[in-house]
Coordinates of C-alpha atoms in Angstrom, one line a residue:
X210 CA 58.4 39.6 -21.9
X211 CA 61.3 37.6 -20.3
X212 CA 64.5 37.2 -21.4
X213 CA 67.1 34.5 -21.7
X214 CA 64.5 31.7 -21.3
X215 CA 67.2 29.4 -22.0
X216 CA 68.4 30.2 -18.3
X217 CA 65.1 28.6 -16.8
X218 CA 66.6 25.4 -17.2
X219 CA 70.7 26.3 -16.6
X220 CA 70.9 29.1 -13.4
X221 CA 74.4 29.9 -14.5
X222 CA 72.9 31.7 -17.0
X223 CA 71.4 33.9 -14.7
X224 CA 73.4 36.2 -12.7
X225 CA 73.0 39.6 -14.0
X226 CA 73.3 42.5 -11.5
X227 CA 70.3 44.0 -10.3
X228 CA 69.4 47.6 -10.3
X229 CA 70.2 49.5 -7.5
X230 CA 66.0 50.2 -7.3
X231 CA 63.6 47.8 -9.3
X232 CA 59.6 47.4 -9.2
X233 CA 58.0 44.4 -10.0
X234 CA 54.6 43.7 -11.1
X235 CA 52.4 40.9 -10.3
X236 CA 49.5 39.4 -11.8
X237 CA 47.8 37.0 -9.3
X238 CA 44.7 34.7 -10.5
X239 CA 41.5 36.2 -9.7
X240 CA 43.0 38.8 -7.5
X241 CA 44.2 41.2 -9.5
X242 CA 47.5 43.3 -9.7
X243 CA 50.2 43.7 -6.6
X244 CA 53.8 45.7 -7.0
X245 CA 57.1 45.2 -5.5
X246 CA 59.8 47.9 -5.4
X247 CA 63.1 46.1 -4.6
X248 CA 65.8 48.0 -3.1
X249 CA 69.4 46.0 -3.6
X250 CA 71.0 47.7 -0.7
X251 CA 68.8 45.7 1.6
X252 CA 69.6 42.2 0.4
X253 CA 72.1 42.4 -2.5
X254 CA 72.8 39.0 -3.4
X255 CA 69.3 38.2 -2.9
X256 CA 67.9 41.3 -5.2
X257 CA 70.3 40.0 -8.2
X258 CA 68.8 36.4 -7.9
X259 CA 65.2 37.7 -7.5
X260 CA 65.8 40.7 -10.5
X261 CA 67.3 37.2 -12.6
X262 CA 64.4 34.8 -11.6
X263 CA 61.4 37.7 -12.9
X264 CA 64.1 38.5 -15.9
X265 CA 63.7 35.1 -17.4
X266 CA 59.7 34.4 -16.4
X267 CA 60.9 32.1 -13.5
X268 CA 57.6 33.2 -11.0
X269 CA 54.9 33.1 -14.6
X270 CA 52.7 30.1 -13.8
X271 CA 54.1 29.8 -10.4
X272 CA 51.5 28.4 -7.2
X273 CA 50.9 30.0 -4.1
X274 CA 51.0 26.8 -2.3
X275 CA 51.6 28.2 1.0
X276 CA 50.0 31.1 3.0
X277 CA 48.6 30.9 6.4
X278 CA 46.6 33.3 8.5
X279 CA 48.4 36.3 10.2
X280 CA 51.7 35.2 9.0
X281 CA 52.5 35.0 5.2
X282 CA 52.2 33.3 2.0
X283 CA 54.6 31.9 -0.2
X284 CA 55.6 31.3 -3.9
X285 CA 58.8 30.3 -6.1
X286 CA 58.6 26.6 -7.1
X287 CA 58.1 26.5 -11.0
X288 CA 55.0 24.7 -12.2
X289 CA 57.9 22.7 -15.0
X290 CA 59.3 20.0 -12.6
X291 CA 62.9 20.3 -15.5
X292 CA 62.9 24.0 -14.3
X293 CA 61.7 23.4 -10.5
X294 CA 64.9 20.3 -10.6
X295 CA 67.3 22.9 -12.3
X296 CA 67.1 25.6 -9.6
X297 CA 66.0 23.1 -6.6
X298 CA 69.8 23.1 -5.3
X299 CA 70.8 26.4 -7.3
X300 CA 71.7 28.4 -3.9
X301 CA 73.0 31.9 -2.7
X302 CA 74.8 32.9 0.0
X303 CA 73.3 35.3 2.9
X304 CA 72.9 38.4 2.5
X305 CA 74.1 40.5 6.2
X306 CA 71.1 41.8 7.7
X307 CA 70.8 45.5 6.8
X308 CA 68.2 46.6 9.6
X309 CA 65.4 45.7 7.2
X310 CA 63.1 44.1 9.2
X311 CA 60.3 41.7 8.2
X312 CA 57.4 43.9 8.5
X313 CA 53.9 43.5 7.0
X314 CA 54.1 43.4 3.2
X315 CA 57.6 43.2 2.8
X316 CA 59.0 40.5 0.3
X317 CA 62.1 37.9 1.5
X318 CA 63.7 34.9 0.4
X319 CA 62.9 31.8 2.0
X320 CA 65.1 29.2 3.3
X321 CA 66.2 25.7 4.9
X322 CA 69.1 27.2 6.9
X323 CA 72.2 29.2 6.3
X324 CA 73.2 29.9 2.5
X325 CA 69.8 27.6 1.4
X326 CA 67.9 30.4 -0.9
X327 CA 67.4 29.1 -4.1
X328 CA 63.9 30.7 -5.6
X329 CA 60.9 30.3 -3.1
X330 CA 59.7 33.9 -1.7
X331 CA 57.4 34.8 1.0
X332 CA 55.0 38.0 1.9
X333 CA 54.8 39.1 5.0
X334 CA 51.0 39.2 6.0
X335 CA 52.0 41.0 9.7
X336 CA 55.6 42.2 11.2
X337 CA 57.2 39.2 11.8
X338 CA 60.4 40.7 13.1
X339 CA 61.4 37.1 14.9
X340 CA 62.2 36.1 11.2
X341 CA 64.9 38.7 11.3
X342 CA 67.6 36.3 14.1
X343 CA 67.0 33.7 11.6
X344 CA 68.4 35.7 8.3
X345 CA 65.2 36.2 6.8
X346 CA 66.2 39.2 4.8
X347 CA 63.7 41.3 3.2
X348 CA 65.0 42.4 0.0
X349 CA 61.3 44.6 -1.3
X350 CA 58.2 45.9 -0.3
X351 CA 54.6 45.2 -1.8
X352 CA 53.3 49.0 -2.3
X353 CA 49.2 47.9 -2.3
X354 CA 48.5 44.5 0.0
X355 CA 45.1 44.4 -0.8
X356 CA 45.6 41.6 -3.0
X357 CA 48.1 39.3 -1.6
X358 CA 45.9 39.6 1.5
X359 CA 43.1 38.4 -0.4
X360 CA 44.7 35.0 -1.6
X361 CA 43.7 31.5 -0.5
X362 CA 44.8 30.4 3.1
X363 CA 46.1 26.8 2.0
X364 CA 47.8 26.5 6.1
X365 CA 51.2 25.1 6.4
X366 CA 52.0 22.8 3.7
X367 CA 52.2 18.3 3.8
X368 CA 52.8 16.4 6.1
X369 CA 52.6 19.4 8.9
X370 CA 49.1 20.8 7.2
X371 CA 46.3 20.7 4.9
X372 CA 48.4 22.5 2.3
X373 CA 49.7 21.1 -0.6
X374 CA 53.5 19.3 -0.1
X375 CA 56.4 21.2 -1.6
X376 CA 58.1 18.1 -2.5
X377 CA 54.9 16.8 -4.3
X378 CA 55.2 20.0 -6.5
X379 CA 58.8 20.1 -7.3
X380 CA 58.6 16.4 -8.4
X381 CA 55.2 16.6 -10.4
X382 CA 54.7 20.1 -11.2
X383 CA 51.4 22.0 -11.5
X384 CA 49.8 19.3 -13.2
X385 CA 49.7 18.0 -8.8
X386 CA 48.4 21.7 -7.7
X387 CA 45.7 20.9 -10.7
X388 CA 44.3 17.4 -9.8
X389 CA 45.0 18.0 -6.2
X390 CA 44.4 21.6 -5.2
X391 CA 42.4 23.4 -7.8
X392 CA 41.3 26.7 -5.7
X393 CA 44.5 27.5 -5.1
X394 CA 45.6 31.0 -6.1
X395 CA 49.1 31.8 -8.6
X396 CA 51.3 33.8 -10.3
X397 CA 50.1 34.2 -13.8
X398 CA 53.2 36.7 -14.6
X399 CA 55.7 39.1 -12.8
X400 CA 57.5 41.5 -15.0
X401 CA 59.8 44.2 -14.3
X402 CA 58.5 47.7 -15.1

């Protein structure tokens, strides 16, 4: 069960130091069971935030709003719009690329540019190694991609795509994924084991 929920809405509460080796579990809707083992010397600063964000039950209830085709998917914007506003500018630094490379099912931070990572994650559906110039760090690696594979392609998100707009769900929550995109695959829980 998560700890320190109290942190979900204050991120300074969350800053515990990873393990130097971590698996985590996840339960996806109607797909079944994927694992992550984390290693922190690939992406330190970005294994303590991810070992923090599945501590406190951050990625429970969470929407896969994006995955495209041959690329990736993506997750990490809380379905609370108090929770999704308290981490929304709740950053970290890089992490130096440690010759990880973003190959298929390997799990890395998103971003908007340098030192931008706050919570979203992405999957790796293929190698992708042109992520790695852009400090895409991978920071774990999904042991079974059967069922990430199998998710709902959703395409790039609003206005470039059919998927549903990032903004949309950091302002209204998964109340918008609801009303507005109801196949759409997510996170029921991700626990540490």
């Amino acid at each position: 069960n998560p700890t320190n929920p109290e942190a979900l809405l204050n991120p300074s509460l969350a800053t515990e130091t990873a393990p130097e080796t971590f698996t985590v579990e996840f339960q996806v809707s109607r797909r079944g069971l994927f694992r992550a083992n984390c290693h922190r010397e690939w992406a330190p600063k970005g294994a303590d935030r991810f070992y923090n964000l599945v501590r406190i039950g951050f990625y429970d209830d969470t929407y896969i709003f994006r995955s495209i085709r041959n690329f990736m998917m993506q997750f990490g914007i809380s379905s609370d719009p108090q929770v999704a506003n308290a981490w929304k500018s709740a950053s970290i630094t890089d992490d130096k690329n440690a010759g990880i490379s973003n190959k298929k099912g390997y799990l890395t931070f998103a971003h908007a540019g340098p030192n931008t990572r706050t919570t979203q994650i992405f999957i790796n559906f293929k190698d992708n190694a042109f992520l790695d110039r852009q400090s895409f760090t991978p920071l774990c690696q999904v042991t079974d991609m059967h069922t990430p594979l199998r998710v709902r392609i959703t395409g790039e998100g609003a206005p470039q795509g059919p998927g549903p707009s990032q903004e949309q769900l950091q302002r209204l929550g998964g109340t918008y994924i609801k009303e507005r995109y109801p196949d759409i695959d997510r996170i029921i829980s991700a626990r540490l084991l």
